[in-house]
mmCIF file of C-alpha atoms in Angstrom:
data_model
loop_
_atom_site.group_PDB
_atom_site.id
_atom_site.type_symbol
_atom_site.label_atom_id
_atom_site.label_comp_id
_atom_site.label_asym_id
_atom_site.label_seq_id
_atom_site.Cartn_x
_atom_site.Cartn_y
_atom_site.Cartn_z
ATOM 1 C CA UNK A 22 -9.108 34.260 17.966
ATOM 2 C CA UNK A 23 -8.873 30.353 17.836
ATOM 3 C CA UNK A 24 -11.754 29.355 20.024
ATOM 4 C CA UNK A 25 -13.781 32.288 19.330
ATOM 5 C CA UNK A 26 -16.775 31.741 17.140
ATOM 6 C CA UNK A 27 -17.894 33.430 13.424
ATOM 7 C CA UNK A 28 -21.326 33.761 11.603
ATOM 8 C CA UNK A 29 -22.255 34.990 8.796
ATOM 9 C CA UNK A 30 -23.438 39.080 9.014
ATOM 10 C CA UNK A 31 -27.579 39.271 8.648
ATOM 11 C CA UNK A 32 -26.875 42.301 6.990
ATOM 12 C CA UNK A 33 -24.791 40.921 4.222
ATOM 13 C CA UNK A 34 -26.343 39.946 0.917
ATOM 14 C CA UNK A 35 -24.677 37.297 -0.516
ATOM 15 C CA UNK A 36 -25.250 34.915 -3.545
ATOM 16 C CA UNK A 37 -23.201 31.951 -5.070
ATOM 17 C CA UNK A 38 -22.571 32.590 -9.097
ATOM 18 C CA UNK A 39 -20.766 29.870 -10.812
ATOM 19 C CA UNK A 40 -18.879 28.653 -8.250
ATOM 20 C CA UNK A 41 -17.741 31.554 -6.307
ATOM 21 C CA UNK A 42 -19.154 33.777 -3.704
ATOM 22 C CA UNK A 43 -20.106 37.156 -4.141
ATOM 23 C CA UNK A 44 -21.142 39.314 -1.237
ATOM 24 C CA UNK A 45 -22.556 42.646 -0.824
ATOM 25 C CA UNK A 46 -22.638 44.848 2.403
ATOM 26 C CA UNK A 47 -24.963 47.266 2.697
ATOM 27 C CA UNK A 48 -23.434 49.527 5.062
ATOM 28 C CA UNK A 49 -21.414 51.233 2.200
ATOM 29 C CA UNK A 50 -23.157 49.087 -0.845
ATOM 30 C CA UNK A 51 -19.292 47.635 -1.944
ATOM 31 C CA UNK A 52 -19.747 44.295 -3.389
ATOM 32 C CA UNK A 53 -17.385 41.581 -2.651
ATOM 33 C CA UNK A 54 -15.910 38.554 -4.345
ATOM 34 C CA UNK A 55 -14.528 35.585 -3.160
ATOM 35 C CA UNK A 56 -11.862 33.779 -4.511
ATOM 36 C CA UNK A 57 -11.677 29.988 -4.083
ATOM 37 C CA UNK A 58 -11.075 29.332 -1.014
ATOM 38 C CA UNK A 59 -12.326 31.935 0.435
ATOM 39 C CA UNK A 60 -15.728 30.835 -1.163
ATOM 40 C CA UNK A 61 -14.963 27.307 0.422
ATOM 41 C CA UNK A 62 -14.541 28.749 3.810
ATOM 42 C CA UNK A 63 -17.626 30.833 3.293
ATOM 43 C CA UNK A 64 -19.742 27.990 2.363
ATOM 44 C CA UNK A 65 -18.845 25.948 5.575
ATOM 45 C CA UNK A 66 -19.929 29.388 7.873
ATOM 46 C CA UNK A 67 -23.014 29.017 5.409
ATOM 47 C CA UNK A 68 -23.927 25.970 6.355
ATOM 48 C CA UNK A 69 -22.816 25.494 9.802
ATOM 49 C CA UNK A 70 -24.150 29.155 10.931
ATOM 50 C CA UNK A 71 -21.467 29.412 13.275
ATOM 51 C CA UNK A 72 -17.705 28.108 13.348
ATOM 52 C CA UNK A 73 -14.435 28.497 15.206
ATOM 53 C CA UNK A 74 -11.114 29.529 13.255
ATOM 54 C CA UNK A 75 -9.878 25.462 14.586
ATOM 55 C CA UNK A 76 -13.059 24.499 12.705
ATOM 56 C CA UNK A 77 -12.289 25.660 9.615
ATOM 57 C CA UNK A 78 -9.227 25.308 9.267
ATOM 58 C CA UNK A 79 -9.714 21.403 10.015
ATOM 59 C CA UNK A 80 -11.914 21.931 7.032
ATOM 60 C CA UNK A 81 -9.649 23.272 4.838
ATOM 61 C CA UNK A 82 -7.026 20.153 5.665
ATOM 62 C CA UNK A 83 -9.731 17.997 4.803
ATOM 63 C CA UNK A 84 -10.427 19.780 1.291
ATOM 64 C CA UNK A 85 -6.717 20.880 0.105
ATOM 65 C CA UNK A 86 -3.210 19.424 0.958
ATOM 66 C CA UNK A 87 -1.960 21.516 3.479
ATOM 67 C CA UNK A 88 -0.796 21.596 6.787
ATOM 68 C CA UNK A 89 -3.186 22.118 10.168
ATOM 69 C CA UNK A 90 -0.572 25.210 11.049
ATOM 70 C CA UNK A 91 -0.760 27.116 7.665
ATOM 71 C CA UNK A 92 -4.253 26.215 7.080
ATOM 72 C CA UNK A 93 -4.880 28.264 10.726
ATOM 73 C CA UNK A 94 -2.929 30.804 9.592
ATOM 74 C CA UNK A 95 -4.460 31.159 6.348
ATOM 75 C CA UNK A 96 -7.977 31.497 8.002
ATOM 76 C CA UNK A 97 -7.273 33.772 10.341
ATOM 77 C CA UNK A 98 -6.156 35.992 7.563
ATOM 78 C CA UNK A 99 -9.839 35.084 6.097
ATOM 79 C CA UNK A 100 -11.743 35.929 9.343
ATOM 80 C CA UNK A 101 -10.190 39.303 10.176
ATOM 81 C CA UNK A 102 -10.489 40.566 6.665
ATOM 82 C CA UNK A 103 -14.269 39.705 6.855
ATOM 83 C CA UNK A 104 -15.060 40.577 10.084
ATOM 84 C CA UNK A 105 -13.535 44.348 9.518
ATOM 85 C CA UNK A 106 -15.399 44.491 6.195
ATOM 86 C CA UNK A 107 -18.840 43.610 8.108
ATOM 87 C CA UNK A 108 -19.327 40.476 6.322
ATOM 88 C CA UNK A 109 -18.584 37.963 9.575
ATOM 89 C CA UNK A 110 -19.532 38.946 13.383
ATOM 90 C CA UNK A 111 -17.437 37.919 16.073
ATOM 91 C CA UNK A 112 -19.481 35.779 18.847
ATOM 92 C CA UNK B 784 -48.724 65.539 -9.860
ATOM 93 C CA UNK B 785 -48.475 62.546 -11.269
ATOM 94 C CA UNK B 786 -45.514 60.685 -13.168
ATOM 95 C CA UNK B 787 -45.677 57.999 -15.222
ATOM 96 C CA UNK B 788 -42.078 55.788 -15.313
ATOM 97 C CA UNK B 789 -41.852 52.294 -16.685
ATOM 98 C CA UNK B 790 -45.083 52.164 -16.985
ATOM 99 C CA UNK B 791 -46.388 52.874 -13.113
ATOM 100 C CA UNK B 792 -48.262 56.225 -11.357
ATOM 101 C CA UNK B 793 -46.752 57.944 -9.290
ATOM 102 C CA UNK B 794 -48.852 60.681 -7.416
ATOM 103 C CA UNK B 795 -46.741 63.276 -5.468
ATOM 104 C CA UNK B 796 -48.708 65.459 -3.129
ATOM 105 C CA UNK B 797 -46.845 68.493 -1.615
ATOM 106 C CA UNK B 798 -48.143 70.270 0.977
ATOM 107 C CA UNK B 799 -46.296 73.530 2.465
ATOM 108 C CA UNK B 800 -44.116 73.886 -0.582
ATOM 109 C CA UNK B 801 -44.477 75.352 -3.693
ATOM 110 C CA UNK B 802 -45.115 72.664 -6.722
ATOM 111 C CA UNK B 803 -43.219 75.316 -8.794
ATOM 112 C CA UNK B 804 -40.312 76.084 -6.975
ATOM 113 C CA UNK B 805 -39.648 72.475 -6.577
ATOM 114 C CA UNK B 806 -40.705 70.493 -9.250
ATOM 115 C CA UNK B 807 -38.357 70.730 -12.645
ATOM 116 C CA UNK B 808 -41.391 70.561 -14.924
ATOM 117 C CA UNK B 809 -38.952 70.655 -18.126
ATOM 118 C CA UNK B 810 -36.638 68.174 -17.066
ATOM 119 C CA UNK B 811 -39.831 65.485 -16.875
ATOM 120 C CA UNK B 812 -41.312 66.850 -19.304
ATOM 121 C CA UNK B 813 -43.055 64.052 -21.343
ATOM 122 C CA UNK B 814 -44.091 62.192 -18.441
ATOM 123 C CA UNK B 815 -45.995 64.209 -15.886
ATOM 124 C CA UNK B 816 -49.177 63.453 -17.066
ATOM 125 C CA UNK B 817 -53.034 64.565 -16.386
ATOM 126 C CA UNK B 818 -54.408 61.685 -16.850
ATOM 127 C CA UNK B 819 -56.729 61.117 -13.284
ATOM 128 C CA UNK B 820 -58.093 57.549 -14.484
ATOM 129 C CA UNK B 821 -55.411 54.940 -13.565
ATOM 130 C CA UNK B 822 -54.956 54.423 -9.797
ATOM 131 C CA UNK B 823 -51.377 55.547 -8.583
ATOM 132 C CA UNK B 824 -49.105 52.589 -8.143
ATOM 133 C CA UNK B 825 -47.210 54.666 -5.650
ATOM 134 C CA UNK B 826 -47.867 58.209 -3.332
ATOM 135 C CA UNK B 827 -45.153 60.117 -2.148
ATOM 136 C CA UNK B 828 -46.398 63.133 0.181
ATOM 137 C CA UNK B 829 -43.971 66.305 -0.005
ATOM 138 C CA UNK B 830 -43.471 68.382 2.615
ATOM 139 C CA UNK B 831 -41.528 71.689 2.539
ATOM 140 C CA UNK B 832 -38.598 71.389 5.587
ATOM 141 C CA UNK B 833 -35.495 69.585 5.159
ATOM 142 C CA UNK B 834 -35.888 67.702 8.188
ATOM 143 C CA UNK B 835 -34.728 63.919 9.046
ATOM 144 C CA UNK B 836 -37.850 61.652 8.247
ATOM 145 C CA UNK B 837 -36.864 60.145 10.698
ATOM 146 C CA UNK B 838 -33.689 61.130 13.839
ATOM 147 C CA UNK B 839 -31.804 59.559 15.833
ATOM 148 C CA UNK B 840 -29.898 55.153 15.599
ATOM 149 C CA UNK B 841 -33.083 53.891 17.440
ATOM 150 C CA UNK B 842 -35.787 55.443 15.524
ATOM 151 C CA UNK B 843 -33.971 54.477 12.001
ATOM 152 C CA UNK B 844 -33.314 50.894 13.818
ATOM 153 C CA UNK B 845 -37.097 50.777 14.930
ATOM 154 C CA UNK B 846 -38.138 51.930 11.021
ATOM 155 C CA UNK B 847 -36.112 48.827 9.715
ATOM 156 C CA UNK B 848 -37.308 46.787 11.427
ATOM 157 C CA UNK B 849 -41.081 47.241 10.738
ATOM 158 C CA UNK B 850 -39.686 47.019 7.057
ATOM 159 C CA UNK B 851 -39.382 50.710 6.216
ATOM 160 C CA UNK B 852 -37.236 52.505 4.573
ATOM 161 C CA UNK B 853 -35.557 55.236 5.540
ATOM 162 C CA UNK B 854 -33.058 57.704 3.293
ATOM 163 C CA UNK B 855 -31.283 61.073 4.906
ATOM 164 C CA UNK B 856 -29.789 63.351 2.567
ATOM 165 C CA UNK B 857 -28.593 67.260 2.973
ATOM 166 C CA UNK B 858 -31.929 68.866 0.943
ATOM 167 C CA UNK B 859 -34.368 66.016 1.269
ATOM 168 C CA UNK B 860 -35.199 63.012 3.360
ATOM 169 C CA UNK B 861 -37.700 60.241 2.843
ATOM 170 C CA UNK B 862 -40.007 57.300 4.593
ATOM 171 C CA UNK B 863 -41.279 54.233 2.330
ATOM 172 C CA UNK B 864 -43.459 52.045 3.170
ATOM 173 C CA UNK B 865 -43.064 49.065 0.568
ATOM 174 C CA UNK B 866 -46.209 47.298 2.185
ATOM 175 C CA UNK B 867 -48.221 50.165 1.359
ATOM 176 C CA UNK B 868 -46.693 51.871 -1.560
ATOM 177 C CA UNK B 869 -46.342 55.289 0.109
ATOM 178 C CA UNK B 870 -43.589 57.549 0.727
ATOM 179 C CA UNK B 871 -43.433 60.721 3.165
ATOM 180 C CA UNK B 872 -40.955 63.098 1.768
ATOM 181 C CA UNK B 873 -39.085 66.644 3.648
ATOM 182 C CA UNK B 874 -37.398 68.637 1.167
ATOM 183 C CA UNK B 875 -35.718 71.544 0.446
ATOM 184 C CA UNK B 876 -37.924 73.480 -2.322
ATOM 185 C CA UNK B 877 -35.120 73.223 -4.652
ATOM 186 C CA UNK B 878 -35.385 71.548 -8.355
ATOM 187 C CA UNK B 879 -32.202 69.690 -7.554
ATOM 188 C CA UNK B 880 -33.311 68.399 -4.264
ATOM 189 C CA UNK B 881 -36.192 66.706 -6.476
ATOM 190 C CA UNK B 882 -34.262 65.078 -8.744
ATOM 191 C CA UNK B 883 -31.798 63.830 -5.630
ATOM 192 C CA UNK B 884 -35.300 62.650 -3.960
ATOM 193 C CA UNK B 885 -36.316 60.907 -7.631
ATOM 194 C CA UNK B 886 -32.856 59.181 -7.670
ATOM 195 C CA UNK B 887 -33.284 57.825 -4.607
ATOM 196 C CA UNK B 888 -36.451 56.797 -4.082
ATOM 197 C CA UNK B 889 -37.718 55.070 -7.789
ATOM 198 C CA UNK B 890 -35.179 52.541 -7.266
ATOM 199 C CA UNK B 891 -37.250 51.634 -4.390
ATOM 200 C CA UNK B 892 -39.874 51.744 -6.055
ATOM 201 C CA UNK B 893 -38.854 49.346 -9.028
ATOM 202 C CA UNK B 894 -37.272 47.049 -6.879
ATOM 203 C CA UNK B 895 -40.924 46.072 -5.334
ATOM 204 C CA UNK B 896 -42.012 45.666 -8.987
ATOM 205 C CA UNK B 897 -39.066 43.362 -10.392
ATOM 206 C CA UNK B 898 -37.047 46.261 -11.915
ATOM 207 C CA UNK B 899 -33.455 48.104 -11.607
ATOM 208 C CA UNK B 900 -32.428 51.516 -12.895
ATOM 209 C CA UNK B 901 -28.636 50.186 -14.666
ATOM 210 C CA UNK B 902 -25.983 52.825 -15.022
ATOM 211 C CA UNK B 903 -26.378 52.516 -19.086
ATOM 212 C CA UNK B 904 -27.156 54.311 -21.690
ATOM 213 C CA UNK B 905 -30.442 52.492 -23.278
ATOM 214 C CA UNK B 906 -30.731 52.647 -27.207
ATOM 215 C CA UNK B 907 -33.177 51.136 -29.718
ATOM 216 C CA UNK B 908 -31.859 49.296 -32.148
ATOM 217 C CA UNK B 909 -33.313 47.381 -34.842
ATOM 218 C CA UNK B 910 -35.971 46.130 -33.331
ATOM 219 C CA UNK B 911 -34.691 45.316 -30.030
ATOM 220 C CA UNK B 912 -33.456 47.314 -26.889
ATOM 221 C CA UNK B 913 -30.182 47.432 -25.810
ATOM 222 C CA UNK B 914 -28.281 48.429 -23.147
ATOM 223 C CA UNK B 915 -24.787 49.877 -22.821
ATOM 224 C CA UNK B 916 -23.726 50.005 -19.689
ATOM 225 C CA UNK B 917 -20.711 51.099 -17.631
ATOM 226 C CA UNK B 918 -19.043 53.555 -15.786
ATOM 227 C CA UNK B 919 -18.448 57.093 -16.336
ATOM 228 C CA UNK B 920 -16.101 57.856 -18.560
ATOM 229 C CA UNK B 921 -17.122 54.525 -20.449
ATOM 230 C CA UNK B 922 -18.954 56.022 -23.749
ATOM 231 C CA UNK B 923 -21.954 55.573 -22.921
ATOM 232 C CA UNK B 924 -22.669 58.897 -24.182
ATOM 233 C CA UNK B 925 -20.199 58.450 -27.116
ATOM 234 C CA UNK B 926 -21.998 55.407 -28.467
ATOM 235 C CA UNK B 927 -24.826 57.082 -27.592
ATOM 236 C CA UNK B 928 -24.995 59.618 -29.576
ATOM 237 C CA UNK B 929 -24.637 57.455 -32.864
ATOM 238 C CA UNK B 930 -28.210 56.381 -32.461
ATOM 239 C CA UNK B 931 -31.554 57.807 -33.308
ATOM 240 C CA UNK B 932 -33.596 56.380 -30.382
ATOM 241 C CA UNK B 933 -32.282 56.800 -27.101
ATOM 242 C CA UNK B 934 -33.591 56.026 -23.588
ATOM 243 C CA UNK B 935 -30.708 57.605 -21.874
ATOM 244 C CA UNK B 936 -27.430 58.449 -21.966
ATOM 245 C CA UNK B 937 -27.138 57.588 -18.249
ATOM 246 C CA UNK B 938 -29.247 55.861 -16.625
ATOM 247 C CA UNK B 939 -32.193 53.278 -17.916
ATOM 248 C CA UNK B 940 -34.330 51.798 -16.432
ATOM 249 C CA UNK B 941 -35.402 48.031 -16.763
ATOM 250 C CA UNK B 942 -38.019 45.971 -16.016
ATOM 251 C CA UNK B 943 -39.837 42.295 -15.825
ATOM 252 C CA UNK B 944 -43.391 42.380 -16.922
ATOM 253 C CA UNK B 945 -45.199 38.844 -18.007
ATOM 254 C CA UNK B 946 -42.226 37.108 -18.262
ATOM 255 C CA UNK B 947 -39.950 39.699 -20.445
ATOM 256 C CA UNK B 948 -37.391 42.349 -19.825
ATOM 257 C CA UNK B 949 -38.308 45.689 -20.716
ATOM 258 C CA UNK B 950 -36.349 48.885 -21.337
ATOM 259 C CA UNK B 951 -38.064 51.826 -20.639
ATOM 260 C CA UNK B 952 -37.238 55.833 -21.052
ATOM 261 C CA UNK B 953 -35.484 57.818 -18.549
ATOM 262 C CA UNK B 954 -35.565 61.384 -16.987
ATOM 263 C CA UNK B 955 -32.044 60.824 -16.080
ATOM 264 C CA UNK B 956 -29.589 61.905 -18.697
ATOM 265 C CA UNK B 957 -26.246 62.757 -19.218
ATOM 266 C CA UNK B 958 -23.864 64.580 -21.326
ATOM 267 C CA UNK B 959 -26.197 64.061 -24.269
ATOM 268 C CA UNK B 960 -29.519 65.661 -22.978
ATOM 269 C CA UNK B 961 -33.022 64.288 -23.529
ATOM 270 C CA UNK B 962 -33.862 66.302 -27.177
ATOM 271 C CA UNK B 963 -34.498 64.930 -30.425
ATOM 272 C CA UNK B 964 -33.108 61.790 -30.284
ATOM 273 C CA UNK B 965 -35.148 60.710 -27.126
ATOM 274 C CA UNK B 966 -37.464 57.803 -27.925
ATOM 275 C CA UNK B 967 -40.661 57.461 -25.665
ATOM 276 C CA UNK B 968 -41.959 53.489 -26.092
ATOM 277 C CA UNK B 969 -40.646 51.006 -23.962
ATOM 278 C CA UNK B 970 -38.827 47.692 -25.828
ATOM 279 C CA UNK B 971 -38.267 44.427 -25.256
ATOM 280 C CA UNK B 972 -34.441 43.856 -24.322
ATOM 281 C CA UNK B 973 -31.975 42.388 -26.782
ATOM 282 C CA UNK B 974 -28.895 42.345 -25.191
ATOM 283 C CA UNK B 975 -26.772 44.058 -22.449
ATOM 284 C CA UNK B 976 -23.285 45.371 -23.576
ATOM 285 C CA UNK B 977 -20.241 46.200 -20.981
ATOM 286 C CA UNK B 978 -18.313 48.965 -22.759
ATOM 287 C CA UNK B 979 -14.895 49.045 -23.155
ATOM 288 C CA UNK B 980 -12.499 51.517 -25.359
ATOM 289 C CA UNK B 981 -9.981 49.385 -27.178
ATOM 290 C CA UNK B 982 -8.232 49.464 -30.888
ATOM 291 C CA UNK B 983 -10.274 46.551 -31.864
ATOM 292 C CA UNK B 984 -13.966 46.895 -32.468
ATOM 293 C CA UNK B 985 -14.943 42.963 -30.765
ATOM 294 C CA UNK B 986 -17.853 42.041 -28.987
ATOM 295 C CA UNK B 987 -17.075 39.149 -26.756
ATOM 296 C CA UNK B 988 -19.673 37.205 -24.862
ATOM 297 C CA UNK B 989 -19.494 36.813 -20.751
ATOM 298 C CA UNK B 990 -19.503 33.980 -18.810
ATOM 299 C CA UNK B 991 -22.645 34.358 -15.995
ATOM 300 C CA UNK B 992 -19.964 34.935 -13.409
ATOM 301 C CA UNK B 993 -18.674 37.842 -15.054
ATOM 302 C CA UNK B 994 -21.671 39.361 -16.124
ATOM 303 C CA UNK B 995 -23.208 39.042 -12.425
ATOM 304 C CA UNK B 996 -20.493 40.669 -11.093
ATOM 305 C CA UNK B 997 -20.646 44.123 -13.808
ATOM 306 C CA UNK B 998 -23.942 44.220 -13.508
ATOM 307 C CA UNK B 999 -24.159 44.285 -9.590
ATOM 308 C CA UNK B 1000 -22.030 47.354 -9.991
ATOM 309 C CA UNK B 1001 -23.647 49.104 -12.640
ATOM 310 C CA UNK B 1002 -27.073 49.075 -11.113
ATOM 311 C CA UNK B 1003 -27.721 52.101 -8.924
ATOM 312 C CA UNK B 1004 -28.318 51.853 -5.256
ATOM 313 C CA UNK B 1005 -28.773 48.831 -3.562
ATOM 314 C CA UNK B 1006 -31.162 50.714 -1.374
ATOM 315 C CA UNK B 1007 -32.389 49.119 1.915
ATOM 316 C CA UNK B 1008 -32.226 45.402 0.585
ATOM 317 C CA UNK B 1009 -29.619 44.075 -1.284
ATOM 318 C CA UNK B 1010 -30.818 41.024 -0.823
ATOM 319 C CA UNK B 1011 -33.286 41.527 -3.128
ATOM 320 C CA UNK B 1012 -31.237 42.987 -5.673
ATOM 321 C CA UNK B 1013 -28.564 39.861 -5.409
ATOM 322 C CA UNK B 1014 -31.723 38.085 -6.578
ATOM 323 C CA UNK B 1015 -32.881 40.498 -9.222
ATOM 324 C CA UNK B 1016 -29.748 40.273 -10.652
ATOM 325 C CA UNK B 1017 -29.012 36.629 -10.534
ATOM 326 C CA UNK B 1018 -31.983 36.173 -12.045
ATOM 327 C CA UNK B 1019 -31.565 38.895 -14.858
ATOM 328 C CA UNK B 1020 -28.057 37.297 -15.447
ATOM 329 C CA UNK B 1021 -30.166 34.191 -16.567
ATOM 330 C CA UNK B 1022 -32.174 35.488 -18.641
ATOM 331 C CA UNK B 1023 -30.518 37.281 -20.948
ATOM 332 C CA UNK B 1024 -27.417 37.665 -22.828
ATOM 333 C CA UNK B 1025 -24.279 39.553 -21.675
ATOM 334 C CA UNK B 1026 -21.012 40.985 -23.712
ATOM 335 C CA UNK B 1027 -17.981 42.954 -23.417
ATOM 336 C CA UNK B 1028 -17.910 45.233 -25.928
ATOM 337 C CA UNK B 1029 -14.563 46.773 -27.291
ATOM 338 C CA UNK B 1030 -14.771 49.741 -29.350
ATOM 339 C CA UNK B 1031 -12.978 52.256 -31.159
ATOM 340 C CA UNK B 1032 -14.651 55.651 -31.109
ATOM 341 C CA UNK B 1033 -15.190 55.409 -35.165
ATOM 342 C CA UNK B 1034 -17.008 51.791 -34.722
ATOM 343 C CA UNK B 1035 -19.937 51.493 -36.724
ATOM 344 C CA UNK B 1036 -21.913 50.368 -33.174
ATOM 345 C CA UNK B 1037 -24.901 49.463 -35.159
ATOM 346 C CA UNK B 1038 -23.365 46.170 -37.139
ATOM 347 C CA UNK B 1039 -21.698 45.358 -34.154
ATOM 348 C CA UNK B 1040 -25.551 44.490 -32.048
ATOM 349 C CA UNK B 1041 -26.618 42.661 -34.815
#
């Protein structure tokens, strides 16, 4: 899961309101929110179109106080969840 | 046949199925109209077989891709073109396969012409337009019912024309039934209300966030691009003004949209 890589689904519909991330996939029309850093997370895959879990998690370190370990673990949790959900694809 | 919603033509042609059997001429009554002069906005060709409009992953993949939509149901199935404006429809010739096909396929429709159909019930009041959205179970219909002009109980439809948002009637009703109370003449919208029962009677204003995020789930279907809706919505969110409102089932709802 580390090295793999993650980008955003082209069939999610997403939008930014107010600071947090709200997502809609269209498969079964749920809609989605994001809390904060899952929007942060979300907004690096946004802008770097594609990312490994190592990646973002070095991101996260950079943005909160937290450790590189918990950080990974903390993303991972973020990927999966997405990924099953349709919102991320696996590359 | 032609139907006139929010203000656009609709022309339905069927061909191998009876207009009768499938077309519930009461339930629209008030806007099926005769009038051959304006162009039709939109087509929809009926056919009589419940078929697939189109079979099989690849063909439905193919169809996306070249920007069509595509909609399977169990009594009625539809193409729509959005480049063209024209739909090709299979149904069963049952009245409530009609009204499935309507539901389906005007939110299409409105969404090529900057408009949504909220889950709301749409009331005049004053001089503005207001709408009372929320799920079932909400009171909608409750609230509803305390006015004289109604667009729905259900259902409304809303729409952006020069600049302004527009409530307009509805075919789509609930518990309360289009009758006397129905009022015909689109209005300029006021305000949008998320319902909630509570002791209190309060009407609280929402932050954008908030608002966005009710409204995305009130509005029905998100169709074949909810990108587009996202933006609808967004935008919608902007432009207008957004409460929770608490009520008690005794509320005098009227003083409370001043």
């Amino acid at each position: 899961m580390k090295n793999n890589k993650y980008s955003i689904s082209a069939s999610a519909a997403f939008r930014l309101i107010d600071g947090e991330y709200f997502i809609v996939t269209p498969g079964d029309s749920m809609l989605h929110c994001l809390n904060e850093t899952a929007t942060f997370l979300f907004g690096l895959l946004e802008k770097a179109g594609l990312m490994t879990a190592v990646e973002l998690a070095s991101g996260i370190c950079g943005e909160y106080e937290t450790d590189e370990k918990e950080a990974l673990g903390d993303v991972e949790g973020f990927l999966s969840a997405l990924v099953e959900k349709g919102i991320l694809e696996e590359k | 046949m032609k139907i006139f919603f929010c203000g656009f033509v609709i022309d339905f042609v069927f061909t191998g199925i009876s207009e009768n059997l499938a077309v519930p001429r009461r339930w629209l009554r008030g806007f099926i109209r005769k009038d051959k002069k304006k162009p039709a906005d939109f087509c929809v060709f009926v056919f009589g077989k419940p078929k697939n409009a189109v079979s099989g992953d690849d063909s439905k993949k193919t169809a996306a891709d070249s920007g069509l939509v595509v909609s399977s149901e169990a009594d009625f199935s539809f193409i729509f073109s959005p480049k063209n404006g024209v739909a090709v429809s299979f149904l069963k010739p049952e009245k409530t396969a009609f009204i499935g096909l309507l539901r389906k396929l005007l939110p299409e429709f409105l969404l090529r012409k900057g408009g949504f159909i909220l889950h709301s019930a749409g009331v005049k009041c004053h001089s503005g337009g207001y709408l009372l959205s929320g799920r079932s179970g909400s009171g909608k219909t409750t609230l509803a019912k305390k006015f004289d002009r109604v667009y729905s109980d259900d259902l409304t439809p809303v729409i952006k024309k020069k600049g302004k948002y527009f409530i307009y009637p509805s075919f789509f009703w609930g518990e309360l039934r289009r009758g006397k109370k129905f009022f015909p003449f689109p209005s300029p919208l006021t305000a949008v209300c998320f319902l909630k029962k509570d002791r209190r009677n309060l009407a609280v204003p929402l932050r954008p966030k908030k608002a966005f995020m009710k409204l995305v789930r009130n509005v029905l279907y998100f169709g074949s691009e909810p990108d587009r809706v996202l933006s609808l919505c967004d935008e919608f969110v902007r432009e207008n003004r957004f409460y929770m409102l608490k009520f008690r089932k005794d509320c005098d709802i009227s003083s409370m949209l001043v």
